[in-house]
Short mmCIF file of C-alpha atoms in Angstrom, two decimals:
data_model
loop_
_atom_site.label_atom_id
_atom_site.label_comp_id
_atom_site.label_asym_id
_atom_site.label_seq_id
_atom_site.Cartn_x
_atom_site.Cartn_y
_atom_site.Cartn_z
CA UNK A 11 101.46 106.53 129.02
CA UNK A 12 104.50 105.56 130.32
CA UNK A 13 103.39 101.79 130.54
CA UNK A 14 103.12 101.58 126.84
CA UNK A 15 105.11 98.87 125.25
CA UNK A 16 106.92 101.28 122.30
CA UNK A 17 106.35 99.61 118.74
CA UNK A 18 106.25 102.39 116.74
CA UNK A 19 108.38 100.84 114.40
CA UNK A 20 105.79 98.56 113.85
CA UNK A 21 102.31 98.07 112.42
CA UNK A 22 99.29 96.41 114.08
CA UNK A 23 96.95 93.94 111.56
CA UNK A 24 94.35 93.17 113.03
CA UNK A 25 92.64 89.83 111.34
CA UNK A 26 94.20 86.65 109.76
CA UNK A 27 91.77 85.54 107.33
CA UNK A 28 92.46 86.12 103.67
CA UNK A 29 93.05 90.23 103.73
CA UNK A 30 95.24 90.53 106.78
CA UNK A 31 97.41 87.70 104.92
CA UNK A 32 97.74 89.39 101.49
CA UNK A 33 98.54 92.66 103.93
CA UNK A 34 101.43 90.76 105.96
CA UNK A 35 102.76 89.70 102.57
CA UNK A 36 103.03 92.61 101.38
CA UNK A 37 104.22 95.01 104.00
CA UNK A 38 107.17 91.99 104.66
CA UNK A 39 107.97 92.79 101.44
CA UNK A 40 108.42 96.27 101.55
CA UNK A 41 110.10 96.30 104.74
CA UNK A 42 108.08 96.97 107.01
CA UNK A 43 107.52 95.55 110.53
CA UNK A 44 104.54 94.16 111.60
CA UNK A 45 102.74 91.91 114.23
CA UNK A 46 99.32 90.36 113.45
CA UNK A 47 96.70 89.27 116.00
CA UNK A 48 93.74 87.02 115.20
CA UNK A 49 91.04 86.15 117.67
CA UNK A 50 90.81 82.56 116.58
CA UNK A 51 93.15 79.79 116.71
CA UNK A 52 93.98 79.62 113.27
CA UNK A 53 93.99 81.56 110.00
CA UNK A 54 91.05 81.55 107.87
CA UNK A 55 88.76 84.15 108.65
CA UNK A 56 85.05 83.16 108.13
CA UNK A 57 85.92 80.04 105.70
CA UNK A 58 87.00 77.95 108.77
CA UNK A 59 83.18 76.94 110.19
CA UNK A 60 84.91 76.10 113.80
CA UNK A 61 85.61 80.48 114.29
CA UNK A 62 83.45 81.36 116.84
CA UNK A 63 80.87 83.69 114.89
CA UNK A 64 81.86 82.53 110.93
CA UNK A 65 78.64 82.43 108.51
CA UNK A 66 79.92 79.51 106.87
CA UNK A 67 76.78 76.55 106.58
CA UNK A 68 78.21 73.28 105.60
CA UNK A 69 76.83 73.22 102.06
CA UNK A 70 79.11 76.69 101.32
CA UNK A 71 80.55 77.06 98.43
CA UNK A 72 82.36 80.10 96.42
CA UNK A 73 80.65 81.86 93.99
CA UNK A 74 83.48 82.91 92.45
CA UNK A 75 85.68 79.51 90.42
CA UNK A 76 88.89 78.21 91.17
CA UNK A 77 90.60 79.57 87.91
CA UNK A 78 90.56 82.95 89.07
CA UNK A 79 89.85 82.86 93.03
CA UNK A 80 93.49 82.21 94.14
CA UNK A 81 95.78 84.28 95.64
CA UNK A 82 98.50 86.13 93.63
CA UNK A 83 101.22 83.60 92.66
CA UNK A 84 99.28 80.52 94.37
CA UNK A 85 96.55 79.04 91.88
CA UNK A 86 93.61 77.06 93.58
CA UNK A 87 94.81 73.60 93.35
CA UNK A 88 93.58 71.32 89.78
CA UNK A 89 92.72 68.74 92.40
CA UNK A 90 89.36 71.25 93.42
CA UNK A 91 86.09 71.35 91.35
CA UNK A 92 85.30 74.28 89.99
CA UNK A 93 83.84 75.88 92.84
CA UNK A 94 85.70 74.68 95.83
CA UNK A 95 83.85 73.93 99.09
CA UNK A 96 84.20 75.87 102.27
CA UNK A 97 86.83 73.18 103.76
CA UNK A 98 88.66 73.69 100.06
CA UNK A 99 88.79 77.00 100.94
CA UNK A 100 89.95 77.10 104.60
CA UNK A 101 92.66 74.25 103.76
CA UNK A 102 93.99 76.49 100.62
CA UNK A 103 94.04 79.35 103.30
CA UNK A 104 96.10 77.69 105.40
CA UNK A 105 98.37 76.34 102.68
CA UNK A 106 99.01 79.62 101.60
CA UNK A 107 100.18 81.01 104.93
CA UNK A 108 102.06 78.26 105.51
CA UNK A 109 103.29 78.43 102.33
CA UNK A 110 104.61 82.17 102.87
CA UNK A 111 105.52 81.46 106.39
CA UNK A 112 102.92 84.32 107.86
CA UNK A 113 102.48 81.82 110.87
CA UNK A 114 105.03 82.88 112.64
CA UNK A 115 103.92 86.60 112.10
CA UNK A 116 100.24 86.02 114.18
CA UNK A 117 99.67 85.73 117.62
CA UNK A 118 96.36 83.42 117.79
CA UNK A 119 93.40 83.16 120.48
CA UNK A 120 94.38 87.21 120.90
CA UNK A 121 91.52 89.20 120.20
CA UNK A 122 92.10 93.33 120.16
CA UNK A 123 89.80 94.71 123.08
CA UNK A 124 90.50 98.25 121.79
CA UNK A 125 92.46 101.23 119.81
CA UNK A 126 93.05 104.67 120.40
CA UNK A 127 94.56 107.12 117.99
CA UNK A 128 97.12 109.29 120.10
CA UNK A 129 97.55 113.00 119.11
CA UNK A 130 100.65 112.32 117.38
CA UNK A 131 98.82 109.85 115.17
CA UNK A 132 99.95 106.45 116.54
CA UNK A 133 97.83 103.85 118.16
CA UNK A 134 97.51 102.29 121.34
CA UNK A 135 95.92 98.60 121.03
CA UNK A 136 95.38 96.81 123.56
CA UNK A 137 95.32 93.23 124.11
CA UNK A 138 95.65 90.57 126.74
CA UNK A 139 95.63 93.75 129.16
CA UNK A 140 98.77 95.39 127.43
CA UNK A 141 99.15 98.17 126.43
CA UNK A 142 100.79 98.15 122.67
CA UNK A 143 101.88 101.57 120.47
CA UNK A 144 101.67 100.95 117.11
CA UNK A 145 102.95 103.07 113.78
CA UNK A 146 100.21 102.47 112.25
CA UNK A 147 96.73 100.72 112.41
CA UNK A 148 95.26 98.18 109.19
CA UNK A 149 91.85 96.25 109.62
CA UNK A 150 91.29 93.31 108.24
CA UNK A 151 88.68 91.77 110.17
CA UNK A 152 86.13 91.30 106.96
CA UNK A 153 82.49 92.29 106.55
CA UNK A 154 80.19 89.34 107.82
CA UNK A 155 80.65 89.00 111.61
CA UNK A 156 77.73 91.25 112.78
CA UNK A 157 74.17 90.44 111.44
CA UNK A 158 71.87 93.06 110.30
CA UNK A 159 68.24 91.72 112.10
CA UNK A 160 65.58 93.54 110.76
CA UNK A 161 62.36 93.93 113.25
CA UNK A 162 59.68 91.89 112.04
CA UNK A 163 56.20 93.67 113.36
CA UNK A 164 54.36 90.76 115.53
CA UNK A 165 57.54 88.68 115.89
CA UNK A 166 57.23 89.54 119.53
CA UNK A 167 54.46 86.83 119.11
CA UNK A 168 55.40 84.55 116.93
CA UNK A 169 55.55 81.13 118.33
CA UNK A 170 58.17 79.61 115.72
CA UNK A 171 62.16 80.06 115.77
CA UNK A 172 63.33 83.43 114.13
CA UNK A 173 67.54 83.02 113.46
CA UNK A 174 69.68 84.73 110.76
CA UNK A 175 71.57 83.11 108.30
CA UNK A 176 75.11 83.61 110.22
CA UNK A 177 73.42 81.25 112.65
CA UNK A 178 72.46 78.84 109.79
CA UNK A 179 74.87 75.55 110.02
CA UNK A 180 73.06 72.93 108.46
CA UNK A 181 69.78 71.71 107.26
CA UNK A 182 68.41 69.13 110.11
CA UNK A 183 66.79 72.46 111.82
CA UNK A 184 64.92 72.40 108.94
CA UNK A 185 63.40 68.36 109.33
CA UNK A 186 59.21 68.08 109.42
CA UNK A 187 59.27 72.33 109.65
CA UNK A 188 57.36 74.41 107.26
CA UNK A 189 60.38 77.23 106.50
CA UNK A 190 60.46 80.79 105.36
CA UNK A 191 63.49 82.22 103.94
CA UNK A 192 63.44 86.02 103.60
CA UNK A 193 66.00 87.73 101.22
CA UNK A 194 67.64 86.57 97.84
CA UNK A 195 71.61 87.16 98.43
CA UNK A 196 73.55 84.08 97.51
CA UNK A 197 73.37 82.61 101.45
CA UNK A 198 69.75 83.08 101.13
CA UNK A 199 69.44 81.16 97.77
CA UNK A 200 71.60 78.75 99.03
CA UNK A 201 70.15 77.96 102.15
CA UNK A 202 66.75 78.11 100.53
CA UNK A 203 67.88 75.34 98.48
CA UNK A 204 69.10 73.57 101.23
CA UNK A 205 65.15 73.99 103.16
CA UNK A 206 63.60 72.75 99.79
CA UNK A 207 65.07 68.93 100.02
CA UNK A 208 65.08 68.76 103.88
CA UNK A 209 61.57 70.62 105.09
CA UNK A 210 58.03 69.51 105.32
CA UNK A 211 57.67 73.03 102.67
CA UNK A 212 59.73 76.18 102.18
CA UNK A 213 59.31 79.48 101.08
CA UNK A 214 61.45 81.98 99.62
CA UNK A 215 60.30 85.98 100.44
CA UNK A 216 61.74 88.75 98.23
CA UNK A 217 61.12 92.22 98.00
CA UNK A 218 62.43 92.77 94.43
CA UNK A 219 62.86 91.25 91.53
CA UNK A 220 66.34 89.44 90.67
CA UNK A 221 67.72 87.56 87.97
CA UNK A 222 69.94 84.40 89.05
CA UNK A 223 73.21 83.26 87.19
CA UNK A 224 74.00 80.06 86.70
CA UNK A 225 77.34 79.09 87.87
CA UNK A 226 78.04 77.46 84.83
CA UNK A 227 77.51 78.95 80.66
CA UNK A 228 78.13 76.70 78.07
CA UNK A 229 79.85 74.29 80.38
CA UNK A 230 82.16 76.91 81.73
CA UNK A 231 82.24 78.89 85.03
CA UNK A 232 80.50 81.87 84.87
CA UNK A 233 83.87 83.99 85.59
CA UNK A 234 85.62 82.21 82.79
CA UNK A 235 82.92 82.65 80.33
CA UNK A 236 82.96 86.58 81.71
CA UNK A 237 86.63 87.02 81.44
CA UNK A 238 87.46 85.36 77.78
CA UNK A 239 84.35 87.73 76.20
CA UNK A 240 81.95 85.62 76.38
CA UNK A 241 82.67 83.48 73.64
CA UNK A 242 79.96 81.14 72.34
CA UNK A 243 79.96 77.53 70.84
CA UNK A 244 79.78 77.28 66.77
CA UNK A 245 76.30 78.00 65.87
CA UNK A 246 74.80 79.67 68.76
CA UNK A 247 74.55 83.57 68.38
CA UNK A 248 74.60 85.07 72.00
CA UNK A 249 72.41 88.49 72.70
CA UNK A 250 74.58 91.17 72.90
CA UNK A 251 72.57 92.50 76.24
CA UNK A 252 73.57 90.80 79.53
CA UNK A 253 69.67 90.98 80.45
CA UNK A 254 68.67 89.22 77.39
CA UNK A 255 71.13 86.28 77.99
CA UNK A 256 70.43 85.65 81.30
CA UNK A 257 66.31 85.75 80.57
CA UNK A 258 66.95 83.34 78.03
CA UNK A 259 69.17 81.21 79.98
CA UNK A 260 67.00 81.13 82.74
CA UNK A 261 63.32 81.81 81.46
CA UNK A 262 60.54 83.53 82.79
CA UNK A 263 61.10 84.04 86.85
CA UNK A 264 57.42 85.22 87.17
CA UNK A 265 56.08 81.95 86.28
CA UNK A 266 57.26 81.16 90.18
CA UNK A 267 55.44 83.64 91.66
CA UNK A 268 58.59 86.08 91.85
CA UNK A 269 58.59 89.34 90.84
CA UNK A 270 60.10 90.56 87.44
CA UNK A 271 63.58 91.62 87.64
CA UNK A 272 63.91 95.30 88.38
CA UNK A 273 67.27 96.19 87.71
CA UNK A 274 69.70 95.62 84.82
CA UNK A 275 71.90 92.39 85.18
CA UNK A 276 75.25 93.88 86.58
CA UNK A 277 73.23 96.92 89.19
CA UNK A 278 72.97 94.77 92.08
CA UNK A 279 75.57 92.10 93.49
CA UNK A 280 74.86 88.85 91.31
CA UNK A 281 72.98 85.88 92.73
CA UNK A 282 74.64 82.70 91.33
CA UNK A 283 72.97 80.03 91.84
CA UNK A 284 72.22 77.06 89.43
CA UNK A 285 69.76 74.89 92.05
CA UNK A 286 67.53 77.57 93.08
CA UNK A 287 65.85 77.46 90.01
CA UNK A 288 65.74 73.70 89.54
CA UNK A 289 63.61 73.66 92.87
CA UNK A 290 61.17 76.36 91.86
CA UNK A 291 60.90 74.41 88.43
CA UNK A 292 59.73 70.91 90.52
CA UNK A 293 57.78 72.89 93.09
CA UNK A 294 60.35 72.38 95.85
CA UNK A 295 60.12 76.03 96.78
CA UNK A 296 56.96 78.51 96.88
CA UNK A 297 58.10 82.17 95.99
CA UNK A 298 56.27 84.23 98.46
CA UNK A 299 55.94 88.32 98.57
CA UNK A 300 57.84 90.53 101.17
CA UNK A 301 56.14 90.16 104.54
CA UNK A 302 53.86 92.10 105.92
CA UNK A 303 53.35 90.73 109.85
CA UNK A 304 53.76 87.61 112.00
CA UNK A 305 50.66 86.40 113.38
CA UNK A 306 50.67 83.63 116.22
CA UNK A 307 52.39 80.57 114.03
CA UNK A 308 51.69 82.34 110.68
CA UNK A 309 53.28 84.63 108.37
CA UNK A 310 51.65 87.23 106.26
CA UNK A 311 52.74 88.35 103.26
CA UNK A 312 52.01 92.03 101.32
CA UNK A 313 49.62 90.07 99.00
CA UNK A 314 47.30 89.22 101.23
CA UNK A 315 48.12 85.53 102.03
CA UNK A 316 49.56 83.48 105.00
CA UNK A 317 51.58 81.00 105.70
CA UNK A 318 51.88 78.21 108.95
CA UNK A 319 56.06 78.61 109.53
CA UNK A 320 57.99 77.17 112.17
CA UNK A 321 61.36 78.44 111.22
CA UNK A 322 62.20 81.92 109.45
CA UNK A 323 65.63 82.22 108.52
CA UNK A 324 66.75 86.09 108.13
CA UNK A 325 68.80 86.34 105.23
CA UNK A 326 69.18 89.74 105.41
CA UNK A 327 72.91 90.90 104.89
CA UNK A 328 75.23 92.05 107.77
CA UNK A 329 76.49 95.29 108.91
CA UNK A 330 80.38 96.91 108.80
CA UNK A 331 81.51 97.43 112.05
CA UNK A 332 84.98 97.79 113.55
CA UNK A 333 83.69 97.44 117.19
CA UNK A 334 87.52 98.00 118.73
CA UNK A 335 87.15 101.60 116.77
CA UNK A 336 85.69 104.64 118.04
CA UNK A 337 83.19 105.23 115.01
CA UNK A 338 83.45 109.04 115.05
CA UNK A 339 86.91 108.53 113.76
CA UNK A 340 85.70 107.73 110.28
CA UNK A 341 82.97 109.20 108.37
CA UNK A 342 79.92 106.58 107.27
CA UNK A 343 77.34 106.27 104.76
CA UNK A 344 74.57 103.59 105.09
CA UNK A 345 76.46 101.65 107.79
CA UNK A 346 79.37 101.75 105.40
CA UNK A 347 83.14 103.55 106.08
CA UNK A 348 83.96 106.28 103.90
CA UNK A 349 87.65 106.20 102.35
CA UNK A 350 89.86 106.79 99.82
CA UNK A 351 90.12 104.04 97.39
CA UNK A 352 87.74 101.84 100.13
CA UNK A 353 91.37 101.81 101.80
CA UNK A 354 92.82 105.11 103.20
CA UNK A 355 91.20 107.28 105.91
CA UNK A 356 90.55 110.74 104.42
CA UNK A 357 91.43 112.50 107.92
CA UNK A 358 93.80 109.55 110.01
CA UNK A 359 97.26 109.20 108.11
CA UNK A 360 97.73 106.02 109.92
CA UNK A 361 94.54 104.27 109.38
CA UNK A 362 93.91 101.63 106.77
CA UNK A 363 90.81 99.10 105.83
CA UNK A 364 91.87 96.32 103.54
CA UNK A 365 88.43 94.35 102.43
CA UNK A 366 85.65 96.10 102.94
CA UNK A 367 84.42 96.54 99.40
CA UNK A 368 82.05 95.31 97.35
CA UNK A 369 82.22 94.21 93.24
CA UNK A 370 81.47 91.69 90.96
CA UNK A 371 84.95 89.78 91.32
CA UNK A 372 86.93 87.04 93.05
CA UNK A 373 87.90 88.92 96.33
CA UNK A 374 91.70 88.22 96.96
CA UNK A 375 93.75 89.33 94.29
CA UNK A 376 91.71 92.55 94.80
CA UNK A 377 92.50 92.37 98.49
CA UNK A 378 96.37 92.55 97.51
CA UNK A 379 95.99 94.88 95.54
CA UNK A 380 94.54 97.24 97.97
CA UNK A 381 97.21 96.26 100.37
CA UNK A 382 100.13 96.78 97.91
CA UNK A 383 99.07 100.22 98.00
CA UNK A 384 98.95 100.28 101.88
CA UNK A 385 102.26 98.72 102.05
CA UNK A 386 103.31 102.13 99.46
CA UNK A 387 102.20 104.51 101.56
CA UNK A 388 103.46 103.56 104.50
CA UNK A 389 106.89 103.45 102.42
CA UNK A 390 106.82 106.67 101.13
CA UNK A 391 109.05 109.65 101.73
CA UNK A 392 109.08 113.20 101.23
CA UNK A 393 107.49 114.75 98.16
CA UNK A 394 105.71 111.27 97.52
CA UNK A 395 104.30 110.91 101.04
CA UNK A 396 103.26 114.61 101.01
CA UNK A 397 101.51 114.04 97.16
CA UNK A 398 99.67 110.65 98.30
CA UNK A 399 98.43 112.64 101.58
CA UNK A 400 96.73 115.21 99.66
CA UNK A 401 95.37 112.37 97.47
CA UNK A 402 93.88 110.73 100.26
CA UNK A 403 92.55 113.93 101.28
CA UNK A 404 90.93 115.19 97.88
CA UNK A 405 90.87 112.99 95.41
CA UNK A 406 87.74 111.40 94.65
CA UNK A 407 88.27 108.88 90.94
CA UNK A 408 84.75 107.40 89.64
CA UNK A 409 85.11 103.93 90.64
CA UNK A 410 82.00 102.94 89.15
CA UNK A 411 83.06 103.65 86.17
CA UNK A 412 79.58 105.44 85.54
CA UNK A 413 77.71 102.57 86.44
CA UNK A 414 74.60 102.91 88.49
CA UNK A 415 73.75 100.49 91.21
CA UNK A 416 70.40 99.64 93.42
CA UNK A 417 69.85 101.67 96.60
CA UNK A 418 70.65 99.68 98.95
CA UNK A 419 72.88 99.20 102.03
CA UNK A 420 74.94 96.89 100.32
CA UNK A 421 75.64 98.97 97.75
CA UNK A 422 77.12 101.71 99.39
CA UNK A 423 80.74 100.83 98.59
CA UNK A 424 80.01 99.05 95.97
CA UNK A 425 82.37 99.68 92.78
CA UNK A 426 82.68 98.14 89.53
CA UNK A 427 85.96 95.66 89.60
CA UNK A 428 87.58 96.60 85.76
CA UNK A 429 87.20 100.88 87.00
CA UNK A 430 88.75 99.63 90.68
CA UNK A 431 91.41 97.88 88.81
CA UNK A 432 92.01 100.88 86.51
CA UNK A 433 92.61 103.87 89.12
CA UNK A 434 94.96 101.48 91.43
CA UNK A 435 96.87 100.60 88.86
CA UNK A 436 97.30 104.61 88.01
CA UNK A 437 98.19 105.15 91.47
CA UNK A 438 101.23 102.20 91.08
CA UNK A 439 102.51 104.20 88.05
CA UNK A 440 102.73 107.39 89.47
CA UNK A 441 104.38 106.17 92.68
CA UNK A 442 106.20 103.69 90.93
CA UNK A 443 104.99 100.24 92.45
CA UNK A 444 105.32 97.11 90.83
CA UNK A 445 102.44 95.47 88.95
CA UNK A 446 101.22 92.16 90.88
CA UNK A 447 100.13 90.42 88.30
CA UNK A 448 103.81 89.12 87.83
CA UNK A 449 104.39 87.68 91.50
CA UNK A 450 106.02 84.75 91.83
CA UNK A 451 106.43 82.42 94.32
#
């Protein structure tokens, strides 16, 4: 149209918490215009608790440390404990862009009411009523803005409060209540935790079995312990089996009531969480099957018994949805986007999707690394640009590095971080890109 404001020299972000950062870094320095536009007043993404919508409960906390959560060339602060808070988070956020000067690259309070891919391959967003063509089109919006809500048969009666766990803010909801928690991910361990010192009783429900890490081996994080080989202290001979050190650090989990793991350590997204077992050890917590019905003010559970609950708190994952797309433009599996790398669209030249991934990893360096890569492409020329196209098109690497993981939703995209690592970095040596891992500030 006519009315379109030209910026096809230009590409669109769209989100200003941690991966549409790491993406304006890098395509400033390749060259390449940009504009950014973030629905909220303020970068962040989900770790600022005022965004309308963020997940974040005020007793949040990474799961990942400090020593190896940071941003390339910007180390968490020594000031932080060794898993930094939600407002440690949000603060080193906003350090960072400050830091880089990306503020003055983001329009704020802007949310994108739409896109459309035009036949020659550009995109029209619209904003604020206007109209905007765009090179090129990267997503950053993250993963946990849209709750999956499971149906639960008889809720239509149930006289307590049903919320999920992106509703969750703090525990005085939970005061004088009897409170069922249903699903183990880290919020819902968390958050369980939080019902077992502040309710009249809680209840955790699980389907499966899961083994939970403690955040801590040895007296170091869990990710330092991970990353320098597991190393013991003098005298203390470590199983060689993942399994068999967690079991040992942790005991028994049936002697709660919880099923027996079901899955090896590393085939499901790990739960770490030191407190969860303390409460089930002083019978802060009843373990409770998956549930069957509600029933007036109780719950039932597959076993046969029931529970009196006034609150039950859904922690049951979210969905991946990029509501300003037209979904037929990508292909999905289990509510998941299919691409290249868990970047590139296989069919759309000039689509990109930085952060929506799964693994076993602190999340931004891997964020920047995926963007790197977007920054490449959109850089290339000739017989490079024609090779990565065909790449995007065909090439399908094993990022699981044969690793098996559960069935499940979540697991979809999931990918094992040290295989991720290893085909990106291939890419950067056949197309020449510098390694990140000797940024500077």
């Amino acid at each position: 149209m006519s009315d379109d404001i030209d910026l096809t020299d230009r590409v669109c972000i769209i989100g200003a918490g941690p991966s549409g950062l790491v993406t304006a870094r890098q395509l400033r320095s390749a060259g390449v215009p940009f504009d950014v536009f973030e629905k909220h007043s303020d970068v962040g993404g989900i770790w600022d608790m005022d965004n309308p919508g963020s997940p974040i409960y005020r007793t949040a906390h990474f799961i990942s440390s400090r020593y190896s959560s940071g941003f390339y060339g910007s180390p968490m602060p020594e000031s932080y404990p060794d898993y930094p808070s939600w407002k440690n988070v949000r603060d080193y956020i906003r350090r960072f862009a400050a830091d880089e000067k990306l503020y003055e690259h983001i329009t704020f309070n802007t949310a994108v009411e739409r896109t459309e891919l035009s036949d020659d391959g550009t995109w029209i967003v619209t904003v604020g009523g206007q109209r905007r063509r765009y090179r090129a089109l990267v997503v950053a919006t993250g993963v946990t803005w849209h709750e999956n809500v499971p149906h639960l048969p008889g809720q239509e009666t149930f006289t307590g409060t049903i919320l999920h766990s992106r509703e969750y803010v703090d525990s005085s909801i939970f005061s004088n209540k009897n409170v069922l928690v249903i699903g183990a991910g880290n919020s819902g361990v968390d958050i369980a935790c939080d019902a077992a010192v502040s309710a009249e009783k809680a209840f955790l429900s699980v389907r499966r079995g899961y083994r939970f890490i403690p955040k801590h081996i040895f007296g170091m994080p869990l990710d330092v312990f991970s990353k320098s080989g597991r190393k013991a202290p003098a005298g203390i001979t470590l199983p060689e089996n993942m399994n068999d050190l967690l079991d040992a650090l942790v005991g028994d989990v049936t002697r709660f009531g919880l099923p027996a793991p079901d899955h090896d350590a590393m085939a499901s997204h790990p739960i770490v969480n030191d407190q969860i077992i303390h409460h089930f050890n002083h019978g802060d917590i009843t373990a409770k099957a998956d549930v069957e019905r509600l029933d007036g003010s109780d719950v039932v559970f597959r076993d046969g018994t029931r529970e009196q609950i006034d609150v039950i708190l859904l922690a049951t994952g979210y969905d991946y949805k990029i509501p300003f797309i037209d979904d037929n433009l990508l292909e999905w599996t289990s509510g998941r986007p299919q691409l290249y790398l868990n970047v590139f669209s296989r069919t759309i030249d000039s689509l990109y999707v930085v952060g929506f991934i799964e693994f076993a990893d602190a999340a931004y360096k891997r964020f920047e690394e995926m963007a790197q890569l977007v920054a490449m492409d959109l850089t290339l020329v000739g017989d490079d640009k024609r090779a990565f196209a065909e790449m995007k098109r065909t090439d399908r690497p094993d990022l699981r590095g044969g690793k098996h993981y559960i069935d499940s939703p979540r697991h979809a995209n999931y990918v094992d971080t040290q295989s991720y690592q290893k085909v990106l970095r291939s890419v950067r040596e056949r197309f020449g890109v510098i390694d990140l891992a000797g940024i500077t500030q």
